[in-house]
Amino acid sequence: MTAVAPPARRATWFSWLLLLLGAFGFAAVWVLASLYTGRQLGWMAVLGALDIAWMLRLGGWQRGWGRMLAGVGATAAIVIASNWFIAATQLGGMLGLDPWDSAMRLGWHHAWILVTLANHAMDAVWITVGLLVAAWLSR
């Protein structure tokens, strides 16, 4: 008698919800830790990749390219959202704005300048390692 493989599961709305909550929740933790320490904390990208890979497995995502692309995309979203809100919060604090208002008023070009000035070469290395870890563990 041969073992029959279970039918392939598709990502459900709960799987997507879990992925979004994991990504936005980790981005919030990264922003708070960065504002507390006064540093960009690029190494948090690796922890974010680990968190996303765990969320994808908890959500029951089917193995393969789709899960890997979702993991890399969610990790990239964590990096972008974290850096955006770190820059917006620091700038908004000087202008008397709360973080959300500052983030909504921050333009792409200004955000790019602030993020490139704040991140060092080692932060870029950590972000790249984080994306590679996301690709490896999410496959």
mmCIF file of C-alpha atoms in Angstrom:
data_model
loop_
_atom_site.group_PDB
_atom_site.id
_atom_site.type_symbol
_atom_site.label_atom_id
_atom_site.label_comp_id
_atom_site.label_asym_id
_atom_site.label_seq_id
_atom_site.Cartn_x
_atom_site.Cartn_y
_atom_site.Cartn_z
ATOM 1 C CA MET A 1 0.000 0.000 0.000
ATOM 2 C CA THR A 2 1.406 3.391 -0.966
ATOM 3 C CA ALA A 3 0.980 6.605 0.932
ATOM 4 C CA VAL A 4 -1.161 9.206 -0.766
ATOM 5 C CA ALA A 5 -0.051 12.804 -0.509
ATOM 6 C CA PRO A 6 -2.596 15.186 0.952
ATOM 7 C CA PRO A 7 -4.128 17.639 -1.506
ATOM 8 C CA ALA A 8 -2.226 20.884 -1.961
ATOM 9 C CA ARG A 9 -3.552 23.741 0.154
ATOM 10 C CA ARG A 10 -4.016 27.198 -1.202
ATOM 11 C CA ALA A 11 -3.365 30.275 0.875
ATOM 12 C CA THR A 12 -6.607 31.279 2.562
ATOM 13 C CA TRP A 13 -7.688 34.679 3.814
ATOM 14 C CA PHE A 14 -6.392 33.649 7.237
ATOM 15 C CA SER A 15 -2.957 32.915 5.741
ATOM 16 C CA TRP A 16 -2.851 36.375 4.179
ATOM 17 C CA LEU A 17 -4.070 37.995 7.387
ATOM 18 C CA LEU A 18 -1.383 36.218 9.392
ATOM 19 C CA LEU A 19 1.287 37.350 6.923
ATOM 20 C CA LEU A 20 0.113 40.978 7.048
ATOM 21 C CA LEU A 21 -0.117 41.010 10.833
ATOM 22 C CA GLY A 22 3.357 39.502 11.100
ATOM 23 C CA ALA A 23 4.843 42.045 8.705
ATOM 24 C CA PHE A 24 3.200 45.140 10.172
ATOM 25 C CA GLY A 25 3.701 43.962 13.734
ATOM 26 C CA PHE A 26 7.398 43.401 13.196
ATOM 27 C CA ALA A 27 7.762 46.738 11.415
ATOM 28 C CA ALA A 28 6.222 48.424 14.473
ATOM 29 C CA VAL A 29 8.673 46.636 16.774
ATOM 30 C CA TRP A 30 11.585 47.689 14.553
ATOM 31 C CA VAL A 31 10.466 51.334 14.558
ATOM 32 C CA LEU A 32 10.042 51.404 18.332
ATOM 33 C CA ALA A 33 13.418 49.739 18.928
ATOM 34 C CA SER A 34 15.101 52.134 16.525
ATOM 35 C CA LEU A 35 13.557 55.195 18.114
ATOM 36 C CA TYR A 36 14.492 53.944 21.580
ATOM 37 C CA THR A 37 18.145 53.322 20.670
ATOM 38 C CA GLY A 38 18.595 56.180 18.197
ATOM 39 C CA ARG A 39 20.048 53.833 15.569
ATOM 40 C CA GLN A 40 18.693 52.300 12.360
ATOM 41 C CA LEU A 41 19.227 48.689 13.524
ATOM 42 C CA GLY A 42 19.652 47.123 10.086
ATOM 43 C CA TRP A 43 20.181 43.694 11.676
ATOM 44 C CA MET A 44 16.468 43.652 12.475
ATOM 45 C CA ALA A 45 15.890 42.738 8.807
ATOM 46 C CA VAL A 46 17.241 39.255 9.545
ATOM 47 C CA LEU A 47 14.892 38.863 12.511
ATOM 48 C CA GLY A 48 12.051 40.102 10.306
ATOM 49 C CA ALA A 49 12.891 37.443 7.727
ATOM 50 C CA LEU A 50 12.796 34.778 10.425
ATOM 51 C CA ASP A 51 9.446 36.088 11.641
ATOM 52 C CA ILE A 52 7.964 36.081 8.136
ATOM 53 C CA ALA A 53 9.216 32.571 7.372
ATOM 54 C CA TRP A 54 7.571 31.400 10.590
ATOM 55 C CA MET A 55 4.312 33.186 9.736
ATOM 56 C CA LEU A 56 4.247 31.594 6.295
ATOM 57 C CA ARG A 57 4.626 28.139 7.781
ATOM 58 C CA LEU A 58 2.033 28.814 10.478
ATOM 59 C CA GLY A 59 -0.346 30.064 7.791
ATOM 60 C CA GLY A 60 -0.046 26.802 5.887
ATOM 61 C CA TRP A 61 1.413 28.254 2.711
ATOM 62 C CA GLN A 62 2.329 25.618 0.166
ATOM 63 C CA ARG A 63 6.058 25.152 -0.426
ATOM 64 C CA GLY A 64 7.544 26.545 -3.603
ATOM 65 C CA TRP A 65 8.176 29.724 -5.495
ATOM 66 C CA GLY A 66 4.988 31.410 -4.330
ATOM 67 C CA ARG A 67 5.890 31.083 -0.674
ATOM 68 C CA MET A 68 9.437 32.227 -1.347
ATOM 69 C CA LEU A 69 8.254 35.311 -3.248
ATOM 70 C CA ALA A 70 5.754 36.090 -0.493
ATOM 71 C CA GLY A 71 8.511 35.814 2.120
ATOM 72 C CA VAL A 72 10.928 38.054 0.251
ATOM 73 C CA GLY A 73 8.170 40.544 -0.569
ATOM 74 C CA ALA A 74 6.959 40.712 3.022
ATOM 75 C CA THR A 75 10.523 41.132 4.305
ATOM 76 C CA ALA A 76 11.122 43.924 1.781
ATOM 77 C CA ALA A 77 7.868 45.546 2.916
ATOM 78 C CA ILE A 78 9.067 45.372 6.529
ATOM 79 C CA VAL A 79 12.348 47.067 5.589
ATOM 80 C CA ILE A 80 10.630 49.802 3.555
ATOM 81 C CA ALA A 81 7.891 50.497 6.095
ATOM 82 C CA SER A 82 10.326 50.525 9.008
ATOM 83 C CA ASN A 83 12.755 52.905 7.373
ATOM 84 C CA TRP A 84 9.896 55.141 6.192
ATOM 85 C CA PHE A 85 8.351 55.404 9.653
ATOM 86 C CA ILE A 86 11.701 55.837 11.407
ATOM 87 C CA ALA A 87 12.529 58.802 9.153
ATOM 88 C CA ALA A 88 9.005 60.210 9.393
ATOM 89 C CA THR A 89 8.867 59.929 13.166
ATOM 90 C CA GLN A 90 12.220 61.593 13.684
ATOM 91 C CA LEU A 91 11.372 64.403 11.280
ATOM 92 C CA GLY A 92 7.824 64.791 12.563
ATOM 93 C CA GLY A 93 9.031 65.078 16.141
ATOM 94 C CA MET A 94 11.009 68.181 15.197
ATOM 95 C CA LEU A 95 8.009 69.685 13.415
ATOM 96 C CA GLY A 96 5.453 68.885 16.101
ATOM 97 C CA LEU A 97 3.625 66.207 14.091
ATOM 98 C CA ASP A 98 2.562 62.802 15.315
ATOM 99 C CA PRO A 99 4.172 59.816 13.521
ATOM 100 C CA TRP A 100 1.184 59.010 11.285
ATOM 101 C CA ASP A 101 0.721 62.586 10.030
ATOM 102 C CA SER A 102 4.423 62.907 9.426
ATOM 103 C CA ALA A 103 4.521 59.606 7.497
ATOM 104 C CA MET A 104 1.605 60.670 5.294
ATOM 105 C CA ARG A 105 3.226 64.021 4.475
ATOM 106 C CA LEU A 106 6.714 62.647 3.818
ATOM 107 C CA GLY A 107 7.476 62.547 0.091
ATOM 108 C CA TRP A 108 9.364 59.799 -1.724
ATOM 109 C CA HIS A 109 12.371 61.926 -2.579
ATOM 110 C CA HIS A 110 12.717 63.370 0.911
ATOM 111 C CA ALA A 111 12.299 59.920 2.464
ATOM 112 C CA TRP A 112 14.974 58.501 0.143
ATOM 113 C CA ILE A 113 17.429 61.222 1.153
ATOM 114 C CA LEU A 114 16.767 60.735 4.873
ATOM 115 C CA VAL A 115 17.023 56.926 4.664
ATOM 116 C CA THR A 116 20.264 56.990 2.664
ATOM 117 C CA LEU A 117 21.771 59.460 5.124
ATOM 118 C CA ALA A 118 20.708 57.416 8.155
ATOM 119 C CA ASN A 119 21.683 53.934 6.923
ATOM 120 C CA HIS A 120 25.322 52.939 6.800
ATOM 121 C CA ALA A 121 27.001 50.315 4.643
ATOM 122 C CA MET A 122 26.608 47.713 7.367
ATOM 123 C CA ASP A 123 22.862 48.361 7.506
ATOM 124 C CA ALA A 124 22.689 47.685 3.761
ATOM 125 C CA VAL A 125 24.594 44.438 4.298
ATOM 126 C CA TRP A 126 22.177 43.363 7.044
ATOM 127 C CA ILE A 127 19.174 44.198 4.864
ATOM 128 C CA THR A 128 20.621 42.145 2.003
ATOM 129 C CA VAL A 129 21.313 39.244 4.367
ATOM 130 C CA GLY A 130 17.752 39.552 5.646
ATOM 131 C CA LEU A 131 16.325 39.259 2.137
ATOM 132 C CA LEU A 132 18.532 36.238 1.416
ATOM 133 C CA VAL A 133 17.468 34.588 4.674
ATOM 134 C CA ALA A 134 13.840 35.254 3.736
ATOM 135 C CA ALA A 135 14.360 33.612 0.347
ATOM 136 C CA TRP A 136 16.131 30.618 1.894
ATOM 137 C CA LEU A 137 13.774 29.937 4.785
ATOM 138 C CA SER A 138 10.539 30.699 2.924
ATOM 139 C CA ARG A 139 11.113 28.312 0.052
#
